[in-house]
Short mmCIF file of C-alpha atoms and ligand atoms in Angstrom, two decimals:
data_model
loop_
_atom_site.label_atom_id
_atom_site.label_comp_id
_atom_site.label_asym_id
_atom_site.label_seq_id
_atom_site.Cartn_x
_atom_site.Cartn_y
_atom_site.Cartn_z
CA UNK A 2 -75.44 7.92 132.08
CA UNK A 3 -78.65 8.85 133.62
CA UNK A 4 -80.58 6.30 136.14
CA UNK A 5 -83.97 7.64 135.29
CA UNK A 6 -85.86 8.94 132.08
CA UNK A 7 -86.52 12.12 133.74
CA UNK A 8 -83.37 12.92 134.40
CA UNK A 9 -82.05 12.22 130.77
CA UNK A 10 -84.77 13.92 129.20
CA UNK A 11 -84.06 17.11 131.29
CA UNK A 12 -80.33 16.89 130.31
CA UNK A 13 -81.54 17.07 126.57
CA UNK A 14 -83.97 19.68 126.73
CA UNK A 15 -81.37 22.43 125.72
CA UNK A 16 -78.99 20.15 123.81
CA UNK A 17 -76.78 22.26 121.68
CA UNK A 18 -73.93 19.57 121.14
CA UNK A 19 -74.42 19.49 117.53
CA UNK A 20 -75.39 21.82 114.63
CA UNK A 21 -79.01 20.07 114.30
CA UNK A 22 -80.29 22.25 117.33
CA UNK A 23 -79.84 25.33 114.94
CA UNK A 24 -83.19 24.70 113.02
CA UNK A 25 -85.23 22.31 115.28
CA UNK A 26 -88.69 23.39 116.80
CA UNK A 27 -88.85 20.24 119.11
CA UNK A 28 -86.31 17.81 120.41
CA UNK A 29 -88.06 14.27 119.40
CA UNK A 30 -86.87 12.49 122.47
CA UNK A 31 -88.70 9.10 122.30
CA UNK A 32 -92.10 7.71 122.85
CA UNK A 33 -93.63 4.65 124.43
CA UNK A 34 -93.59 2.09 126.85
CA UNK A 35 -90.46 2.59 128.86
CA UNK A 36 -90.21 -1.20 129.69
CA UNK A 37 -90.78 -2.35 126.32
CA UNK A 38 -89.36 -5.58 125.42
CA UNK A 39 -89.27 -4.21 121.92
CA UNK A 40 -87.84 -1.04 120.74
CA UNK A 41 -87.96 0.44 117.14
CA UNK A 42 -84.92 3.00 115.90
CA UNK A 43 -85.28 4.99 113.16
CA UNK A 44 -83.14 7.51 111.54
CA UNK A 45 -84.13 10.86 112.72
CA UNK A 46 -87.18 13.51 112.82
CA UNK A 47 -88.94 14.65 109.74
CA UNK A 48 -91.20 17.73 109.44
CA UNK A 49 -94.05 16.55 111.17
CA UNK A 50 -92.09 14.70 114.03
CA UNK A 51 -90.10 18.50 114.62
CA UNK A 52 -93.55 19.92 114.76
CA UNK A 53 -95.11 17.77 117.12
CA UNK A 54 -91.94 16.35 119.25
CA UNK A 55 -92.98 12.77 118.50
CA UNK A 56 -91.22 10.19 116.25
CA UNK A 57 -92.86 8.50 113.48
CA UNK A 58 -96.22 10.73 113.26
CA UNK A 59 -95.96 11.65 109.63
CA UNK A 60 -96.78 9.73 106.46
CA UNK A 61 -94.20 7.20 107.04
CA UNK A 62 -95.39 6.71 110.62
CA UNK A 63 -98.97 6.23 109.67
CA UNK A 64 -97.71 3.45 107.47
CA UNK A 65 -95.53 1.71 110.11
CA UNK A 66 -98.79 1.93 112.43
CA UNK A 67 -100.66 0.10 110.10
CA UNK A 68 -98.36 -2.64 109.78
CA UNK A 69 -97.89 -2.73 113.43
CA UNK A 70 -101.80 -3.12 113.84
CA UNK A 71 -101.92 -5.81 110.51
CA UNK A 72 -99.47 -7.98 112.80
CA UNK A 73 -101.26 -7.44 116.34
CA UNK A 74 -98.41 -5.23 117.68
CA UNK A 75 -99.53 -2.06 119.72
CA UNK A 76 -97.61 1.05 119.21
CA UNK A 77 -98.12 2.11 122.84
CA UNK A 78 -96.44 -1.44 123.89
CA UNK A 79 -93.27 -0.33 122.04
CA UNK A 80 -90.37 2.25 122.88
CA UNK A 81 -89.71 4.27 119.66
CA UNK A 82 -86.51 6.35 119.17
CA UNK A 83 -84.42 7.72 116.37
CA UNK A 84 -80.75 7.97 115.66
CA UNK A 85 -80.84 11.47 115.98
CA UNK A 86 -83.36 13.73 118.00
CA UNK A 87 -83.32 16.80 115.77
CA UNK A 88 -84.49 17.01 112.61
CA UNK A 89 -81.73 17.07 109.93
CA UNK A 90 -82.33 20.04 107.42
CA UNK A 91 -84.46 18.73 104.46
CA UNK A 92 -84.58 15.23 105.77
CA UNK A 93 -80.98 14.51 104.83
CA UNK A 94 -79.15 11.40 106.48
CA UNK A 95 -77.37 12.56 109.83
CA UNK A 96 -73.72 13.18 109.71
CA UNK A 97 -71.19 11.01 111.28
CA UNK A 98 -70.80 13.94 114.19
CA UNK A 99 -74.39 14.51 114.74
CA UNK A 100 -75.19 10.73 115.04
CA UNK A 101 -72.24 9.98 117.08
CA UNK A 102 -73.14 12.85 119.68
CA UNK A 103 -76.64 11.91 119.60
CA UNK A 104 -75.84 8.17 120.17
CA UNK A 105 -74.82 8.54 123.83
CA UNK A 106 -78.60 9.63 124.43
CA UNK A 107 -79.95 6.76 122.50
CA UNK A 108 -77.52 4.33 124.48
CA UNK A 109 -78.83 5.65 127.79
CA UNK A 110 -82.13 5.16 126.50
CA UNK A 111 -81.53 1.43 125.65
CA UNK A 112 -79.95 0.74 128.87
CA UNK A 113 -83.18 2.32 130.76
CA UNK A 114 -85.66 0.25 128.47
CA UNK A 115 -83.63 -2.79 128.63
CA UNK A 116 -85.33 -4.18 125.27
CA UNK A 117 -85.18 -7.95 124.34
CA UNK A 118 -85.32 -7.20 120.66
CA UNK A 119 -84.35 -3.80 118.75
CA UNK A 120 -86.08 -3.38 115.50
CA UNK A 121 -83.51 -1.31 113.27
CA UNK A 122 -85.63 0.83 110.58
CA UNK A 123 -83.38 1.44 107.51
CA UNK A 124 -79.64 1.65 106.94
CA UNK A 125 -78.88 4.70 108.89
CA UNK A 126 -80.14 3.14 112.02
CA UNK A 127 -78.44 -0.26 111.07
CA UNK A 128 -75.04 1.22 110.30
CA UNK A 129 -75.02 3.47 113.56
CA UNK A 130 -75.85 1.01 115.83
CA UNK A 131 -74.25 -2.49 114.50
CA UNK A 132 -71.71 -0.78 112.16
CA UNK A 133 -70.81 0.36 108.56
CA UNK A 134 -70.14 -3.34 107.59
CA UNK A 135 -73.85 -4.12 107.75
CA UNK A 136 -75.82 -3.38 104.56
CA UNK A 137 -79.65 -2.91 104.69
CA UNK A 138 -80.29 -5.18 101.60
CA UNK A 139 -78.11 -8.02 102.97
CA UNK A 140 -79.01 -7.83 106.51
CA UNK A 141 -83.02 -7.25 106.45
CA UNK A 142 -84.92 -9.96 107.68
CA UNK A 143 -81.97 -11.84 109.58
CA UNK A 144 -81.68 -11.92 113.22
CA UNK A 145 -78.28 -10.60 114.71
CA UNK A 146 -77.47 -10.88 118.27
CA UNK A 147 -75.36 -8.90 120.00
CA UNK A 148 -74.58 -8.78 124.00
CA UNK A 149 -77.84 -10.32 124.88
CA UNK A 150 -80.05 -8.07 122.52
CA UNK A 151 -81.99 -9.33 119.24
CA UNK A 152 -81.55 -7.07 116.52
CA UNK A 153 -83.81 -7.15 113.46
CA UNK A 154 -83.01 -4.92 110.63
CA UNK A 155 -85.94 -4.23 107.95
CA UNK A 156 -86.67 -1.43 105.66
CA UNK A 157 -87.40 2.32 106.84
CA UNK A 158 -91.41 2.89 106.48
CA UNK A 159 -90.49 5.89 103.95
CA UNK A 160 -88.79 3.26 101.62
CA UNK A 161 -91.97 1.31 101.60
CA UNK A 162 -93.72 4.69 100.28
CA UNK A 163 -91.37 4.63 97.67
CA UNK A 164 -91.44 0.99 96.60
CA UNK A 165 -94.59 -0.80 97.37
CA UNK A 166 -92.85 -4.12 96.87
CA UNK A 167 -91.00 -3.62 99.89
CA UNK A 168 -94.37 -3.94 102.23
CA UNK A 169 -94.31 -7.59 102.24
CA UNK A 170 -90.82 -7.76 103.48
CA UNK A 171 -91.69 -5.24 106.25
CA UNK A 172 -94.55 -7.33 107.42
CA UNK A 173 -92.76 -10.52 107.29
CA UNK A 174 -89.64 -8.82 109.35
CA UNK A 175 -92.18 -7.93 111.70
CA UNK A 176 -93.91 -10.99 112.09
CA UNK A 177 -90.23 -12.40 112.96
CA UNK A 178 -90.52 -10.32 115.81
CA UNK A 179 -94.06 -11.42 117.11
CA UNK A 180 -92.70 -15.04 116.76
CA UNK A 181 -89.50 -14.50 118.71
CA UNK A 182 -91.69 -12.67 121.45
CA UNK A 183 -93.63 -15.71 121.53
CA UNK A 184 -90.60 -18.10 122.05
CA UNK A 185 -89.33 -15.82 125.05
CA UNK A 186 -92.90 -15.91 126.63
CA UNK A 187 -92.90 -19.95 126.26
CA UNK A 188 -89.59 -19.97 127.97
CA UNK A 189 -90.65 -18.04 130.63
CA UNK A 190 -93.59 -20.43 131.58
N1 URA B 217 -88.40 8.97 110.02
C1 URA B 217 -87.33 8.46 111.05
O1 URA B 217 -86.56 8.05 110.68
N2 URA B 217 -87.82 8.77 112.35
C2 URA B 217 -89.22 9.73 112.33
O2 URA B 217 -89.30 9.68 113.58
C3 URA B 217 -89.88 9.86 111.38
C4 URA B 217 -89.48 9.57 110.11
#
C-alpha cells in the first residue's frame, strides 16, 4: 500500500507481474481528479489507450465523453481507471491471474481517491470488483452499497457502439449518478 499517487505510479512503471507486460507500449495508470467523488472503472486499455497511455481515448471513450457532456459531468472531475493497466492482446478480456494481480494497484488507487461513487463499466469491471455472482444485465442501473461506497454498474461504452439501444440505459444510469451526487451535496448543507 502506497500513501501517495507518486509512489504508487513509480512502483508500477516497470511492472512485470503478469504476461500483459510483454506486449504493452504504455501502462495506462489512470487519469483525472485524484480527489474525485466519482470514479469510473473500465476493463483494460485498447490499442489507442496503449499507444497514448490514457484510459478511454479511443472510439468507446469518445462516446463516453459525449454521454458525460450530455448530462453535465466533466471528465476532468472524475477519476478514470481500468481493471488491468496493460492492453490484453487483441482486446480479449483480462484473464483471472492478470486481473487479480493488477487489482492490488486499483485498490490502492481507490483508497487514495476515496470516491463516494464508483461507476463500473461493463461485466469485467463489475465481476472483478463486486464478484462473479453479479451479472451486468441484471445489475446495471441498480445501486449497490458496499463498505460505504455506492456502486453503479452500467454498460461498457464499447457495448453502446455495438448496440445503439443501450445508449439510453447508459445515459439513465449516469443520470442516477448525478442525482446521487446532488443528494450528497444537499445533505452536506
Ligand atoms: N475500454 C476500457 O475498458 N478501457 C479503456 O481505457 C478503453 C477501452
